[in-house]
Coordinates of C-alpha atoms in Angstrom, one line a residue:
M1 CA -29.3 19.4 -4.8
K2 CA -28.7 17.1 -1.7
N3 CA -29.4 14.2 -3.4
V4 CA -26.8 14.4 -6.3
S5 CA -24.4 11.6 -4.4
K6 CA -27.1 9.2 -5.4
Y7 CA -26.0 9.7 -9.5
E8 CA -23.8 8.9 -12.1
R9 CA -23.0 8.2 -15.4
G10 CA -24.9 5.3 -16.4
Y11 CA -23.3 5.5 -20.7
F12 CA -20.5 3.5 -21.5
T13 CA -17.7 5.2 -23.6
P14 CA -16.7 3.1 -26.6
P15 CA -13.3 1.5 -26.1
V16 CA -11.3 2.9 -28.6
K17 CA -10.8 6.4 -30.2
S18 CA -14.0 7.3 -32.3
T19 CA -14.4 10.3 -33.3
K20 CA -14.3 10.5 -37.2
W21 CA -17.4 12.5 -37.5
M22 CA -15.9 16.0 -35.4
E23 CA -14.0 16.6 -38.6
K24 CA -17.5 17.3 -40.3
E25 CA -19.3 20.6 -40.1
Y26 CA -22.9 19.8 -41.6
I27 CA -24.9 17.0 -43.2
D28 CA -25.1 17.4 -47.1
A29 CA -28.1 15.0 -47.4
P30 CA -31.2 13.7 -45.6
P31 CA -31.1 10.2 -44.0
T32 CA -34.0 7.6 -44.9
W33 CA -36.7 9.0 -42.7
C34 CA -39.0 6.5 -41.0
S35 CA -41.4 7.6 -38.9
V36 CA -42.4 6.1 -36.0
D37 CA -45.8 8.7 -35.3
L38 CA -48.0 5.5 -35.2
R39 CA -46.3 3.3 -33.3
D40 CA -44.2 5.2 -30.5
G41 CA -46.1 8.3 -30.7
N42 CA -49.4 6.6 -30.5
Q43 CA -48.2 4.6 -27.5
A44 CA -47.1 7.8 -25.5
L45 CA -50.7 8.9 -25.9
I46 CA -53.2 9.9 -23.1
I47 CA -56.0 8.4 -25.4
P48 CA -54.3 6.2 -28.7
M49 CA -55.5 6.7 -31.9
S50 CA -58.7 5.1 -33.3
L51 CA -58.7 3.3 -36.2
E52 CA -60.4 5.9 -38.1
E53 CA -58.0 8.8 -36.3
K54 CA -55.1 5.9 -37.2
L55 CA -56.0 5.9 -40.8
E56 CA -55.9 9.3 -41.1
Y57 CA -53.3 10.0 -39.6
F58 CA -51.0 7.3 -41.8
Q59 CA -52.5 9.4 -44.8
L60 CA -50.7 12.5 -43.4
L61 CA -47.7 11.1 -43.0
V62 CA -47.9 9.7 -47.1
D63 CA -48.6 13.5 -47.8
V64 CA -45.2 15.0 -46.4
G65 CA -43.2 12.2 -48.3
F66 CA -42.7 9.7 -46.0
K67 CA -41.7 6.6 -47.5
E68 CA -40.7 4.2 -44.2
I69 CA -43.8 4.1 -41.7
E70 CA -44.0 2.0 -38.7
V71 CA -47.6 0.6 -38.2
G72 CA -47.2 -0.6 -34.9
F73 CA -47.0 -3.7 -33.1
P74 CA -49.8 -6.1 -35.0
A75 CA -49.5 -8.8 -32.4
A76 CA -49.9 -6.6 -29.2
S77 CA -53.6 -5.0 -29.5
E78 CA -56.8 -6.4 -31.5
T79 CA -56.6 -2.3 -33.1
E80 CA -53.0 -2.5 -33.7
Y81 CA -53.8 -5.9 -36.1
A82 CA -56.6 -4.6 -37.2
F83 CA -55.0 -1.4 -38.8
L84 CA -52.2 -3.4 -40.3
R85 CA -55.0 -5.3 -41.9
A86 CA -57.2 -2.4 -43.3
L87 CA -53.8 -0.7 -44.8
I88 CA -53.0 -4.0 -46.7
E89 CA -56.4 -4.9 -47.6
Q90 CA -57.7 -1.4 -48.7
N91 CA -55.1 -0.9 -50.6
L92 CA -53.8 2.3 -48.7
I93 CA -50.1 1.6 -49.2
P94 CA -48.4 3.8 -51.8
D95 CA -46.0 1.6 -54.0
D96 CA -43.2 3.4 -52.9
V97 CA -43.9 3.7 -49.2
T98 CA -42.5 0.9 -47.0
I99 CA -44.7 -0.7 -44.0
Q100 CA -42.9 -1.3 -40.8
V101 CA -43.8 -3.3 -38.3
L102 CA -42.5 -3.9 -34.5
T103 CA -41.7 -7.4 -32.3
Q104 CA -40.4 -9.1 -29.6
S105 CA -38.4 -12.0 -29.8
R106 CA -41.0 -14.3 -28.9
D107 CA -42.3 -17.1 -30.8
H108 CA -46.1 -16.6 -30.7
I109 CA -45.6 -12.6 -31.4
I110 CA -43.2 -13.6 -34.3
E111 CA -45.8 -16.0 -35.8
K112 CA -49.0 -13.6 -34.8
T113 CA -47.0 -10.9 -37.0
F114 CA -45.8 -12.4 -39.8
E115 CA -49.7 -12.8 -40.1
A116 CA -50.9 -9.8 -40.2
L117 CA -48.2 -9.2 -43.3
R118 CA -50.1 -10.7 -45.2
G119 CA -50.6 -9.3 -48.8
A120 CA -47.9 -6.8 -47.8
K121 CA -46.0 -5.9 -51.0
K122 CA -43.0 -4.3 -48.6
A123 CA -42.5 -4.2 -44.8
V124 CA -39.7 -4.2 -42.4
V125 CA -40.2 -6.5 -39.3
H126 CA -38.5 -4.7 -36.4
L127 CA -37.0 -7.3 -34.0
Y128 CA -36.4 -5.8 -30.5
N129 CA -34.8 -7.1 -27.2
S130 CA -33.1 -4.7 -24.1
T131 CA -29.2 -4.9 -23.4
S132 CA -28.5 -2.0 -21.5
V133 CA -27.0 -3.6 -17.7
A134 CA -29.8 -2.2 -15.6
Q135 CA -32.1 -4.1 -17.8
R136 CA -29.9 -7.3 -18.2
E137 CA -29.5 -6.5 -14.2
Q138 CA -33.5 -5.7 -12.9
V139 CA -35.4 -6.9 -15.5
F140 CA -34.6 -9.6 -17.1
R141 CA -31.5 -10.9 -14.2
K142 CA -29.7 -12.7 -17.2
T143 CA -26.3 -12.7 -18.2
E144 CA -25.2 -11.3 -21.1
E145 CA -25.2 -14.8 -22.7
E146 CA -28.5 -15.3 -21.9
I147 CA -29.5 -12.0 -23.6
I148 CA -27.4 -12.9 -26.9
K149 CA -29.7 -16.4 -27.4
I150 CA -32.9 -14.1 -27.2
A151 CA -31.6 -12.1 -29.8
V152 CA -30.1 -14.8 -32.0
S153 CA -33.4 -17.1 -31.2
G154 CA -35.3 -14.0 -32.4
A155 CA -33.6 -13.4 -35.9
K156 CA -33.9 -17.4 -36.5
L157 CA -37.2 -17.2 -36.2
V158 CA -38.1 -14.0 -38.0
Q159 CA -36.3 -15.6 -41.1
K160 CA -38.6 -18.6 -40.8
Y161 CA -41.5 -16.9 -40.9
A162 CA -40.4 -14.9 -43.5
E163 CA -39.5 -17.2 -45.8
K164 CA -43.0 -19.3 -44.9
T165 CA -44.6 -16.2 -45.6
E166 CA -45.7 -14.4 -49.4
G167 CA -44.2 -10.8 -49.7
N168 CA -41.0 -8.7 -49.4
F169 CA -39.7 -8.5 -46.2
Q170 CA -36.7 -6.3 -44.7
F171 CA -35.1 -7.1 -41.4
Q172 CA -34.3 -4.3 -38.9
Y173 CA -32.8 -5.3 -35.0
S174 CA -32.4 -2.8 -32.3
P175 CA -30.9 -3.4 -29.5
E176 CA -33.1 -1.2 -26.8
S177 CA -31.8 0.7 -24.6
F178 CA -28.7 0.7 -26.2
T179 CA -27.4 3.9 -24.4
G180 CA -27.1 2.0 -21.4
T181 CA -25.4 -1.0 -22.9
E182 CA -21.2 -1.6 -22.8
M183 CA -20.0 -1.0 -26.2
E184 CA -18.4 -4.3 -26.9
F185 CA -21.4 -6.2 -25.7
A186 CA -24.1 -3.8 -28.0
L187 CA -21.6 -4.9 -30.9
E188 CA -21.5 -8.6 -29.9
I189 CA -25.3 -9.2 -29.8
C190 CA -25.8 -7.7 -33.4
N191 CA -22.7 -8.6 -34.9
R192 CA -24.4 -12.4 -33.3
V193 CA -27.9 -11.2 -34.9
L194 CA -26.1 -11.1 -38.6
D195 CA -24.4 -13.6 -38.7
V196 CA -27.8 -15.0 -38.7
W197 CA -29.4 -12.4 -41.5
Q198 CA -26.1 -12.8 -43.8
P199 CA -27.4 -9.1 -45.2
S200 CA -26.4 -8.5 -49.2
E201 CA -26.3 -6.3 -51.1
N202 CA -29.7 -6.7 -52.3
N203 CA -30.6 -7.8 -48.6
K204 CA -29.6 -5.2 -46.3
V205 CA -30.2 -5.5 -43.1
I206 CA -30.9 -2.4 -40.3
I207 CA -29.0 -2.0 -37.3
N208 CA -31.2 0.2 -34.9
L209 CA -29.3 2.3 -32.4
P210 CA -31.8 3.6 -30.0
A211 CA -31.5 6.3 -27.0
T212 CA -33.9 5.0 -25.5
V213 CA -33.4 7.0 -22.6
S214 CA -31.0 10.0 -23.5
M215 CA -28.0 9.0 -21.3
S216 CA -24.9 11.4 -22.0
M217 CA -24.3 14.7 -24.3
P218 CA -24.4 14.8 -27.7
H219 CA -21.1 14.0 -28.6
V220 CA -20.9 10.6 -26.7
Y221 CA -23.6 9.1 -29.1
A222 CA -22.0 10.4 -32.1
S223 CA -19.2 8.4 -30.9
Q224 CA -21.3 5.1 -29.8
I225 CA -22.3 5.5 -33.2
E226 CA -19.2 5.7 -35.5
Y227 CA -17.7 2.6 -33.5
M228 CA -20.7 0.9 -33.7
I229 CA -20.2 1.6 -37.7
D230 CA -16.4 0.6 -38.1
H231 CA -16.7 -2.3 -36.4
L232 CA -20.5 -4.3 -37.5
H233 CA -20.2 -6.9 -39.9
Y234 CA -21.6 -7.0 -43.1
S235 CA -21.1 -2.8 -43.1
D236 CA -21.1 -2.3 -47.0
N237 CA -24.5 -3.9 -47.0
V238 CA -26.1 -2.5 -43.4
I239 CA -28.3 0.8 -42.9
V240 CA -27.4 2.0 -39.7
S241 CA -30.2 3.9 -38.0
L242 CA -30.8 6.1 -35.2
H243 CA -34.1 6.2 -32.6
P244 CA -33.4 9.1 -30.0
H245 CA -35.7 9.8 -27.3
N246 CA -35.4 13.4 -25.6
D247 CA -34.4 12.7 -22.1
R248 CA -32.1 15.1 -21.5
G249 CA -33.5 17.8 -24.2
T250 CA -31.3 16.7 -26.9
G251 CA -32.8 14.6 -29.5
V252 CA -32.2 16.8 -32.1
A253 CA -28.6 16.9 -31.1
D254 CA -27.7 13.3 -30.7
A255 CA -29.8 12.7 -34.0
E256 CA -27.3 15.5 -35.7
L257 CA -24.5 14.4 -34.3
G258 CA -25.1 10.6 -34.8
M259 CA -26.0 11.4 -38.9
L260 CA -22.4 12.8 -38.7
A261 CA -21.3 9.8 -37.7
G262 CA -22.1 7.7 -40.2
A263 CA -25.6 6.8 -40.0
K264 CA -28.4 6.7 -42.5
R265 CA -31.2 6.5 -41.5
V266 CA -33.4 8.1 -38.5
E267 CA -37.0 7.3 -36.7
G268 CA -38.9 9.7 -34.9
T269 CA -41.9 11.3 -35.0
L270 CA -43.8 14.8 -35.7
F271 CA -43.7 17.3 -33.4
G272 CA -41.5 15.0 -31.2
N273 CA -44.1 13.0 -29.5
G274 CA -43.5 9.9 -28.0
E275 CA -42.9 8.5 -24.8
R276 CA -42.1 11.0 -21.4
T277 CA -40.3 13.7 -23.2
G278 CA -41.0 12.2 -26.9
N279 CA -39.2 10.7 -29.7
V280 CA -36.7 13.0 -31.5
D281 CA -38.7 15.5 -33.6
I282 CA -38.5 15.1 -37.5
V283 CA -40.0 18.7 -38.0
T284 CA -37.0 19.9 -36.5
L285 CA -34.4 17.8 -38.1
A286 CA -35.8 18.2 -41.5
L287 CA -36.1 22.3 -41.3
N288 CA -32.3 22.3 -39.7
M289 CA -31.5 20.6 -43.2
Y290 CA -33.6 23.2 -45.0
S291 CA -32.0 26.5 -43.4
H292 CA -28.3 24.6 -45.0
G293 CA -30.2 24.8 -48.3
I294 CA -30.6 20.4 -48.6
D295 CA -33.6 19.0 -49.1
P296 CA -34.8 17.0 -46.7
K297 CA -36.9 15.6 -49.2
L298 CA -40.1 15.8 -47.2
N299 CA -42.5 18.3 -47.6
F300 CA -44.1 20.9 -44.2
E301 CA -44.7 23.7 -46.6
K302 CA -48.0 23.8 -45.5
L303 CA -46.6 23.2 -41.2
P304 CA -50.0 25.4 -40.1
E305 CA -51.8 22.6 -41.0
I306 CA -50.2 19.7 -40.3
K307 CA -50.0 21.3 -37.1
K308 CA -54.0 21.4 -37.0
I309 CA -54.0 17.9 -38.2
Y310 CA -51.3 16.8 -36.2
E311 CA -53.1 18.1 -32.3
R312 CA -56.6 17.0 -33.6
L313 CA -55.9 13.5 -33.8
T314 CA -53.4 13.1 -30.7
R315 CA -55.3 15.6 -29.1
M316 CA -51.4 16.8 -27.8
Q317 CA -50.6 20.7 -28.3
V318 CA -47.1 22.0 -30.1
S319 CA -45.8 24.3 -27.5
Q320 CA -45.9 28.3 -28.4
R321 CA -42.4 27.8 -28.8
H322 CA -41.6 24.7 -30.7
P323 CA -39.2 25.3 -33.1
Y324 CA -40.4 26.2 -36.6
G325 CA -44.1 24.7 -35.6
G326 CA -44.4 27.0 -32.8
E327 CA -47.4 29.8 -32.9
L328 CA -44.5 32.6 -31.8
V329 CA -41.7 31.2 -33.0
F330 CA -41.1 33.4 -36.0
T331 CA -42.4 36.5 -33.6
A332 CA -40.5 39.4 -32.5
F333 CA -41.7 41.4 -29.6
S334 CA -38.4 43.1 -28.8
G335 CA -38.2 46.6 -30.0
S336 CA -34.2 45.9 -31.2
H337 CA -35.3 42.3 -32.7
Q338 CA -38.5 44.5 -34.7
D339 CA -36.3 47.0 -35.8
A340 CA -33.6 44.8 -37.7
I341 CA -36.4 42.3 -38.8
A342 CA -37.9 44.9 -40.3
K343 CA -35.2 46.6 -42.2
G344 CA -33.8 42.9 -43.4
M345 CA -37.1 42.5 -45.3
N346 CA -37.1 45.7 -46.6
Y347 CA -33.2 44.8 -47.7
K348 CA -35.2 41.6 -49.2
E349 CA -37.2 42.8 -50.9
E350 CA -34.7 46.3 -52.9
K351 CA -32.5 42.6 -53.4
P352 CA -35.0 40.0 -54.2
E353 CA -32.3 37.3 -55.5
S354 CA -30.2 37.6 -52.6
K355 CA -29.9 34.3 -50.5
W356 CA -32.1 34.4 -47.5
S357 CA -30.5 35.7 -44.3
V358 CA -32.8 38.2 -42.4
P359 CA -31.8 39.1 -39.0
Y360 CA -33.7 36.8 -36.2
L361 CA -35.3 34.6 -38.9
L362 CA -33.7 31.4 -39.7
I363 CA -36.0 30.7 -42.9
D364 CA -38.6 32.6 -44.6
P365 CA -41.6 31.7 -42.7
K366 CA -43.6 31.7 -45.9
D367 CA -41.9 28.2 -46.8
I368 CA -43.5 26.9 -44.4
G369 CA -46.9 28.4 -44.5
R370 CA -46.4 31.2 -42.4
E371 CA -47.7 34.7 -42.8
Y372 CA -45.6 37.6 -42.4
E373 CA -48.9 39.8 -41.4
G374 CA -49.5 38.4 -37.5
D375 CA -46.3 36.3 -37.3
I376 CA -43.4 38.2 -37.5
I377 CA -44.1 41.2 -35.4
R378 CA -46.2 41.5 -33.0
I379 CA -47.1 44.9 -30.3
N380 CA -47.0 45.0 -26.7
S381 CA -44.8 47.7 -24.7
Q382 CA -42.0 45.9 -25.2
S383 CA -42.1 47.0 -28.8
G384 CA -40.3 49.5 -30.8
K385 CA -40.8 52.1 -33.5
G386 CA -39.5 49.8 -36.3
G387 CA -42.0 47.0 -35.6
I388 CA -44.5 49.6 -34.7
G389 CA -43.9 51.2 -38.2
Y390 CA -44.0 47.6 -40.0
I391 CA -47.1 47.1 -38.6
L392 CA -48.2 50.1 -40.4
K393 CA -46.7 49.8 -43.5
Q394 CA -47.3 46.2 -43.6
H395 CA -51.7 46.2 -42.8
Y396 CA -51.7 50.0 -44.1
G397 CA -49.3 51.6 -45.6
L398 CA -48.7 54.3 -44.3
E399 CA -44.6 55.0 -43.8
L400 CA -44.2 57.1 -41.6
P401 CA -40.9 58.9 -41.3
L402 CA -38.0 57.7 -39.3
E403 CA -38.4 61.0 -37.3
M404 CA -42.0 60.1 -36.9
R405 CA -41.9 56.5 -35.4
E406 CA -40.4 57.6 -32.4
S407 CA -42.9 59.6 -31.0
F408 CA -45.7 57.4 -32.2
G409 CA -43.8 53.9 -30.7
Y410 CA -44.6 55.9 -27.2
A411 CA -47.6 56.8 -28.0
V412 CA -48.2 52.5 -28.8
K413 CA -46.3 51.4 -25.9
D414 CA -48.2 53.8 -23.4
V415 CA -51.6 52.1 -24.5
S416 CA -49.9 48.6 -24.5
D417 CA -48.7 49.3 -21.1
K418 CA -51.8 51.0 -19.4
N419 CA -53.9 48.0 -20.9
H420 CA -51.0 45.2 -19.7
Q421 CA -52.0 43.8 -23.4
E422 CA -50.7 43.3 -27.0
L423 CA -51.9 45.6 -29.4
Q424 CA -53.9 44.4 -32.7
P425 CA -52.8 45.9 -36.2
A426 CA -56.0 47.3 -36.3
Q427 CA -56.3 48.7 -32.5
I428 CA -52.5 50.8 -33.2
H429 CA -54.3 52.3 -36.6
D430 CA -56.4 53.2 -34.4
I431 CA -54.2 55.3 -32.2
F432 CA -52.5 56.7 -34.9
T433 CA -55.4 58.1 -36.6
E434 CA -57.1 59.4 -33.7
N435 CA -53.6 61.1 -32.5
Y436 CA -52.0 62.7 -35.9
V437 CA -54.4 61.9 -38.7
N438 CA -56.6 65.5 -39.9
I439 CA -56.6 66.8 -36.2
S440 CA -59.3 69.9 -37.0
S441 CA -59.5 71.0 -33.1
P442 CA -58.7 73.7 -31.9
I443 CA -58.8 74.8 -35.5
E444 CA -60.3 73.8 -37.8
F445 CA -59.1 74.0 -41.8
L446 CA -61.6 75.2 -43.9
G447 CA -59.6 75.8 -47.8
Y448 CA -56.9 77.8 -49.0
K449 CA -56.2 80.0 -52.2
F450 CA -53.0 81.1 -53.8
M451 CA -53.4 84.4 -55.0
N452 CA -49.8 84.6 -56.3
F453 CA -47.4 81.5 -57.6
D454 CA -44.2 84.1 -57.8
D455 CA -44.1 84.9 -54.1
Y456 CA -46.7 82.1 -53.1
K457 CA -48.9 84.8 -51.7
T458 CA -52.4 82.8 -50.1
I459 CA -55.9 83.1 -47.9
V460 CA -55.9 80.6 -46.0
H461 CA -59.8 79.9 -43.9
V462 CA -60.0 78.9 -40.6
R463 CA -62.4 77.9 -38.3
E464 CA -61.5 78.6 -34.0
N465 CA -64.4 78.0 -31.3
G466 CA -67.0 78.3 -33.8
V467 CA -65.6 81.6 -35.6
D468 CA -64.5 81.8 -39.1
R469 CA -61.0 83.4 -39.6
V470 CA -59.4 84.6 -43.0
L471 CA -55.5 84.7 -42.2
E472 CA -53.0 85.8 -45.4
A473 CA -49.2 85.3 -45.8
T474 CA -46.6 85.0 -48.2
G475 CA -43.9 82.7 -47.9
N476 CA -41.5 80.2 -49.9
G477 CA -43.6 77.8 -51.2
R478 CA -47.3 77.3 -50.7
L479 CA -47.1 74.8 -47.2
D480 CA -45.1 77.4 -46.4
A481 CA -46.8 80.6 -47.2
I482 CA -49.5 78.8 -45.1
S483 CA -47.6 77.8 -42.3
Q484 CA -46.4 81.4 -42.1
A485 CA -50.4 82.6 -42.1
L486 CA -50.8 81.0 -39.0
Q487 CA -48.4 81.8 -37.0
A488 CA -48.8 84.8 -38.1
H489 CA -52.3 85.6 -37.4
L490 CA -53.3 82.5 -34.4
G491 CA -50.4 83.3 -32.6
I492 CA -48.4 80.0 -32.9
E493 CA -44.6 79.4 -32.8
Y494 CA -42.4 77.1 -34.1
T495 CA -39.8 75.9 -36.2
N496 CA -37.6 73.4 -38.1
L497 CA -40.7 71.6 -40.3
I498 CA -39.9 69.0 -41.5
Y499 CA -42.6 67.0 -44.5
K500 CA -42.8 64.3 -46.3
E501 CA -45.3 62.6 -48.3
H502 CA -46.2 59.1 -50.5
A503 CA -49.3 57.9 -52.1
L504 CA -51.6 55.6 -49.4
E505 CA -53.0 53.1 -52.9
S506 CA -52.1 52.3 -56.1
G507 CA -54.4 53.7 -58.9
S508 CA -56.6 57.0 -60.1
E509 CA -58.2 57.1 -56.8
S510 CA -55.0 56.8 -54.6
R511 CA -55.3 59.0 -51.6
A512 CA -52.1 60.9 -50.7
V513 CA -50.5 60.7 -47.1
S514 CA -48.6 63.5 -46.0
Y515 CA -46.5 63.6 -42.2
V516 CA -45.3 66.8 -41.0
G517 CA -43.0 67.8 -38.0
V518 CA -43.1 70.9 -36.4
T519 CA -40.8 72.1 -33.2
A520 CA -42.3 74.4 -30.5
K521 CA -41.0 76.9 -28.1
D522 CA -40.3 74.2 -25.8
N523 CA -38.2 72.1 -28.1
Q524 CA -40.3 69.3 -28.6
V525 CA -41.5 68.1 -32.5
Y526 CA -44.9 67.8 -32.5
W527 CA -46.1 65.5 -35.6
G528 CA -49.3 65.3 -37.9
C529 CA -50.3 63.1 -40.4
G530 CA -52.6 64.0 -43.2
I531 CA -54.5 61.9 -45.6
D532 CA -56.9 63.6 -48.4
P533 CA -57.2 62.4 -52.4
D534 CA -55.5 65.6 -53.5
I535 CA -51.4 65.9 -52.4
M536 CA -51.2 69.6 -51.6
T537 CA -54.6 69.2 -48.9
S538 CA -53.4 65.9 -47.1
S539 CA -49.8 68.3 -46.5
V540 CA -51.7 71.0 -44.9
K541 CA -54.5 69.0 -42.6
A542 CA -51.2 67.3 -42.3
L543 CA -49.9 70.8 -40.5
F544 CA -52.8 71.5 -39.4
S545 CA -52.9 68.5 -37.3
S546 CA -49.3 69.3 -36.0
V547 CA -50.1 73.2 -35.1
N548 CA -53.3 71.8 -33.0
K549 CA -51.1 69.1 -31.0
I550 CA -48.4 72.2 -30.1
V551 CA -51.7 75.0 -28.8
K552 CA -53.4 71.0 -26.6
V553 CA -49.8 71.1 -25.1
I554 CA -48.8 74.2 -24.4
G555 CA -51.1 76.7 -25.9
K556 CA -50.8 80.1 -28.3
T557 CA -48.8 83.6 -27.1
E558 CA -51.3 85.9 -27.6
M559 CA -53.6 86.6 -30.8
Q560 CA -52.5 89.2 -33.9
N561 CA -54.7 91.0 -35.7
S562 CA -56.0 89.3 -39.0

C-alpha cells in the first residue's frame, strides 16, 4: 500500500529483559473478573442503555458470577448518577459484589463521584489520566512532570474525599493509553500514585494497565506487564489489572499473555463490546480456560440465553462466527469435518468416561447450552456422507450402512446444489424416504409364504402394471429365496446382496428397518430400505425397493414364464 511509510511502531519495550512469562505454558487459575459492560460497553453503543435496561444488565452480570462490576462514570451524566443511586438505594448490590466507578483527576468530578457513592457497602474508585506520548503532545500539550502532577493531585483528592465519605473504598489507578507510553514514565507515574495511597495488606491498590489502543503484538504487551510488576512499589500489596482493547484483533491474546506475565485481574465485556473494535471478550477468555480444565468462576452454562439478553439490551449482534457464542461456531458443513465429528461423537458414546476430545469441537456444546441437533452438523452441497448419516441417526434413528451413505450422500448434495440452499433434517428425511423407503413401483410387493423351511421354498405375490403374479423359488435363506424368485421370473439380474437391519424405535411396538444393496449388470450398487413392524417384511420391502430402482434405471431382461 502506497502510504505505508507514514506509519511506525508507536509502542515502547521495557528497558530490561522481561520475558519470564515465556516459561509458562498455561494459565492455572482465573483472574478476578471486572465487567466494564455498563461503562466502556455502554458508552460505545449507538443508543446507550436506559436506566431500566442498565438495571437489568447489572442483574445479568450478577447472575453470570461477576464479583466486580464497573457501573459507570457517575459525574458524567444524570443517567449514570441515577443508575448508581438506584443500585444503592434499592439494595440491588449483593454483599459479595463490589461496584466500581470511574473518575477523572478533577476536584469537582471526584467530589460528585463520592457523593454518588453514599451508602455503598464496598466500591472501587477508579482514577485515570492519559500518559502516552501522543496524548501528552497533541491533546494536553504538557510535560511529563505536569502529567504526573495531574495523577498525584487526583490521588490525593480521592484519598481526601474517601476519608470524608462513609463507606469501604478501594483505589485503582490507570495510566490511560499505557501501551503508547514509555515504560520508564509509566512506571514512574504509577509509583508516584502508589506513594500517595501507600497500599497495605488490608488495603490493596489496583494498578490497571490498559491497552487503551492495542499497538503491538501480544508478546510485547506481556513484557510490558512483567516489567511493571517487577518494578512497582509496594508490589506485595498491588493488584495488577489488564484492560485490553481489540484494535489489532489480539485482545484475547493480550489478556492471556498478560496473565502469564503475572496480572491477576482482567477488565472486559461480554462478547467484547466497546469502543472501536471493542474491549477484550470475557466470554472467550473464560471459556478458553474452561477448555483447558480450569474453572473460570463465571457461569456460561446458558450462553444462548445470555446472548439473547445481551443483544436485546445493547442492540448489538453477536457474529455467527464469534467464538463460543456465535450461531455457527460448532457447526460443520464440510464433509470431512462432519465425518470426523460424527465418529468422534460415536466414540464418546462408547467411552463416556474419557476426556472430551471430539475432533473439531473444542468443548462440548451442551456445556454452554447448545444442542447437538441443529448446532453441530448442518447440510449443504459441501457436506459429506458422514454428516448426512449422522443427521438421519440423530433425528430419525436411521443407521445407514457405510456403503449406503455414499449413495444417499450424493442424492442429498445434488438437491442442495441445484436449489442452492441448506437442507433441514426434515428435508433430508424426505429425500431418503422418497428415493429409498418401501418403493412399490413398478413392482409392488403383496405378500409371501414359505412352503418348506428346510430348503426355504417360497411363494411371492407381486403386482406389475396392474397384473398380479405368483412367483416361486428356493434359496439358502428366506430373503435369498425371495430374491431368487424375483430374478428367475421377472427378468431382473443382480449379484452381491448386502443386508443390514436394526430396530427403529424401542418398545414392544417398535418398527424394524432393513437396508439392502445389490449390484446390477451395470456394476452399480442399488440401495433400498424397508420399514415395517415385522423384521422379515421390512427386509423384503428393502429388497423390492432396490430392485425397483434397478428396473427404473436399466430395465429388465426378457421375462420368463412363472
